[in-house]
Coordinates of C-alpha atoms in Angstrom, one line a residue:
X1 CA -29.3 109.2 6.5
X2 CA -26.9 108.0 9.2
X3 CA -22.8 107.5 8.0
X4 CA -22.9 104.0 8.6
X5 CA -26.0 104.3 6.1
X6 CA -24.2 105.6 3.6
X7 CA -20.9 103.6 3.9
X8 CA -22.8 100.1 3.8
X9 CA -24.8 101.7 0.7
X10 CA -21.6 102.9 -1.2
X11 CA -23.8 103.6 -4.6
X12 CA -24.8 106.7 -5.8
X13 CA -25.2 107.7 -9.7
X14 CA -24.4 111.1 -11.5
X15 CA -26.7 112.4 -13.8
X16 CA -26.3 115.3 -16.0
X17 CA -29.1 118.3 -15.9
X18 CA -29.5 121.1 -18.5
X19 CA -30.3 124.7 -17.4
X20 CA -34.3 123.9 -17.4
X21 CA -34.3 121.1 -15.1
X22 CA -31.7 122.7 -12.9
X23 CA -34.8 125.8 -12.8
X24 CA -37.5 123.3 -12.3
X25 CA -35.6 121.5 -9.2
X26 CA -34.8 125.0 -7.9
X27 CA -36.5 124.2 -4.9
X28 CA -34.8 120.8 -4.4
X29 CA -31.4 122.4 -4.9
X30 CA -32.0 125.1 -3.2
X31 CA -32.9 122.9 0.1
X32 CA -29.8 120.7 -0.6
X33 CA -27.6 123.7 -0.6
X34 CA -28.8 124.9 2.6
X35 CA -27.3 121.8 4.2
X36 CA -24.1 122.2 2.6
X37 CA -23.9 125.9 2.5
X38 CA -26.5 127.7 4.9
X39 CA -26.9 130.8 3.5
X40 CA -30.1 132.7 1.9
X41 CA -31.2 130.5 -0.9
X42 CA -35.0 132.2 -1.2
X43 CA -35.0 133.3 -4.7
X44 CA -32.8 130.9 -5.8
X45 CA -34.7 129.8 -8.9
X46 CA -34.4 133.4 -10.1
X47 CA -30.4 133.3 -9.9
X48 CA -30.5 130.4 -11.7
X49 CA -32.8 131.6 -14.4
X50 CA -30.1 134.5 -15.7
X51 CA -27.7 132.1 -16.5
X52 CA -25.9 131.2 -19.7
X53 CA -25.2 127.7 -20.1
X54 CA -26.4 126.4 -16.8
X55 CA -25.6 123.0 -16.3
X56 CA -25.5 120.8 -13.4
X57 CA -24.1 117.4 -12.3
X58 CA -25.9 115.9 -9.0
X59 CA -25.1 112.3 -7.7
X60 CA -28.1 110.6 -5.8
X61 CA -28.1 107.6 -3.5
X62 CA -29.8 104.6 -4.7
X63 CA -33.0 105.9 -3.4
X64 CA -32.5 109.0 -6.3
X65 CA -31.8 110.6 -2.8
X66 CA -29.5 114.3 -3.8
X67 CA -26.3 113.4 -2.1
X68 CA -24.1 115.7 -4.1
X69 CA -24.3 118.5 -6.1
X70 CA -22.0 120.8 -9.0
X71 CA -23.8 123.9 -10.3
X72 CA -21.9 126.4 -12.8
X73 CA -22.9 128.2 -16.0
X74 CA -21.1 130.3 -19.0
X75 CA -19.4 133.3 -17.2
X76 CA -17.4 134.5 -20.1
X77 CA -16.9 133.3 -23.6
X78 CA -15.7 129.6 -23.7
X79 CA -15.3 129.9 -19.6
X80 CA -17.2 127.5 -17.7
X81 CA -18.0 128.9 -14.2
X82 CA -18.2 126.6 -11.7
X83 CA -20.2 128.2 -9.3
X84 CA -22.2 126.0 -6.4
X85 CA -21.4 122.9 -5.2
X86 CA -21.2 120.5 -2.3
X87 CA -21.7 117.0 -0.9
X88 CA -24.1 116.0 2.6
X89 CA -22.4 115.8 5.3
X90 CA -23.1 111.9 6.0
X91 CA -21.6 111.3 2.2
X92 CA -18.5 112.8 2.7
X93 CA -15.2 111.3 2.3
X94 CA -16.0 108.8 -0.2
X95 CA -15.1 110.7 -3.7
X96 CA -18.4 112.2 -4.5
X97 CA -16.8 115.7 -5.2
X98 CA -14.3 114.4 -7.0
X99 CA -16.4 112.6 -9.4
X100 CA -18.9 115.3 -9.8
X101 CA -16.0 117.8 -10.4
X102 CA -14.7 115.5 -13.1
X103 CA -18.1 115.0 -14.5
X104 CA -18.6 118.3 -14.7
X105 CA -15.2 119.2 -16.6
X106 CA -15.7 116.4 -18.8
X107 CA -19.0 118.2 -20.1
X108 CA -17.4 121.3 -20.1
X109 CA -14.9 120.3 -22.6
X110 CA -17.3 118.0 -24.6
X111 CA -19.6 121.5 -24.8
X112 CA -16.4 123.4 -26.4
X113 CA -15.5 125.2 -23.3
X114 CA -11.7 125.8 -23.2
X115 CA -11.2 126.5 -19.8
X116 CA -13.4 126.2 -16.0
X117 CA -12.7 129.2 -13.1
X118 CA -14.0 128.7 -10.0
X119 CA -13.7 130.1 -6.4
X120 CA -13.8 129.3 -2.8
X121 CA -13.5 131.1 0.2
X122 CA -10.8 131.1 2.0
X123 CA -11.5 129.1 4.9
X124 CA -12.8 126.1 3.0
X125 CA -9.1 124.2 3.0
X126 CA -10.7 121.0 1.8
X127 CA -12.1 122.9 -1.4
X128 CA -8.6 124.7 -1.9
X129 CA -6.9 121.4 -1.9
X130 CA -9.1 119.6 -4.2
X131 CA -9.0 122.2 -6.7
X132 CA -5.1 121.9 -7.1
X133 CA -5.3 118.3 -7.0
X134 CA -7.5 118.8 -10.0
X135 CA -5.0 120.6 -12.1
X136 CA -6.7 123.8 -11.7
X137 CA -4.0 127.0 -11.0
X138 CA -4.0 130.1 -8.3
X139 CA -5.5 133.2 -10.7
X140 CA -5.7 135.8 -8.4
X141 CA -7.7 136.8 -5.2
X142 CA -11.2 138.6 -4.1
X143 CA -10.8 141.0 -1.2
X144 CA -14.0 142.2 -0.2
X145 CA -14.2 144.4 3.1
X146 CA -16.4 142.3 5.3
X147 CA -16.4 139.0 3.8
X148 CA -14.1 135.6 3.8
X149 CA -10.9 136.3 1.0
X150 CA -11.2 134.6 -2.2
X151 CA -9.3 132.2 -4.1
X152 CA -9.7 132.5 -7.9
X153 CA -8.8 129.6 -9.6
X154 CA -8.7 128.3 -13.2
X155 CA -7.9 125.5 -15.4
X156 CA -7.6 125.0 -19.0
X157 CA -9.6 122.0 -20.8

């Protein structure tokens, strides 16, 4: 899908998945994630499988084309992780992660979570920014030997 595509389409839906669709589209996700975050999804389905809580928020094109995609789970009690999540490249810059973020929060609360963490690497400014912009707070960092710093962030519900 071209930009100009998406920019003259300027409709997508969100839906909400529960952790057993979210395991039967592992495959689907786990492509979609390679295009926003190339990385080694292979067993991806069995990540996902471990998780309490899984829940996920996609927003698809009018074609039900994934365009969008937030991905968390239970991490600790009444902590929503969120985890995985990005929007393709051609979709960019017209809300999509914002709306899936407060689609996911909003279900997070709803589901009698009291608060969301989540984490980004440090070079990913664009994630850092939204996350304040969404009330969430600096917790703390991950310093790894080897691997891109990361910000720890939570926000109450």
């Amino acid at each position: 899908m071209s930009r100009s595509r998406f920019e003259l389409m300027q409709v997508y839906r969100i839906e909400h998945w529960d952790g057993s669709r979210c395991i039967a589209q592992a495959e689907v996700l786990a492509a979609f994630l390679d295009v926003v975050l190339p990385d080694d999804w292979s067993n991806f389905a069995e990540k996902l499988a471990g998780r309490r809580s899984l829940s996920a928020h996609v927003a698809l094109d009018e074609q039900g084309q994934l365009i969008g995609l937030k991905l968390g789970y239970e991490r600790n009690r009444g902590v929503f992780n969120s985890w995985i999540g990005g929007v393709a490249p051609e979709a960019r810059g017209h809300g999509i992660a914002s709306d899936l973020m407060d689609a996911q929060h909003a279900w997070a609360k709803e589901a009698g979570f009291r608060g969301v963490e989540t984490a980004t690497r440090q070079p990913n400014q664009a994630m850092a920014i939204r996350n304040l912009k969404a009330g969430y707070m600096v917790a703390g960092l991950d310093v790894t030997p080897g691997e891109p710093t990361k910000i720890l962030y939570y926000k109450g519900l």
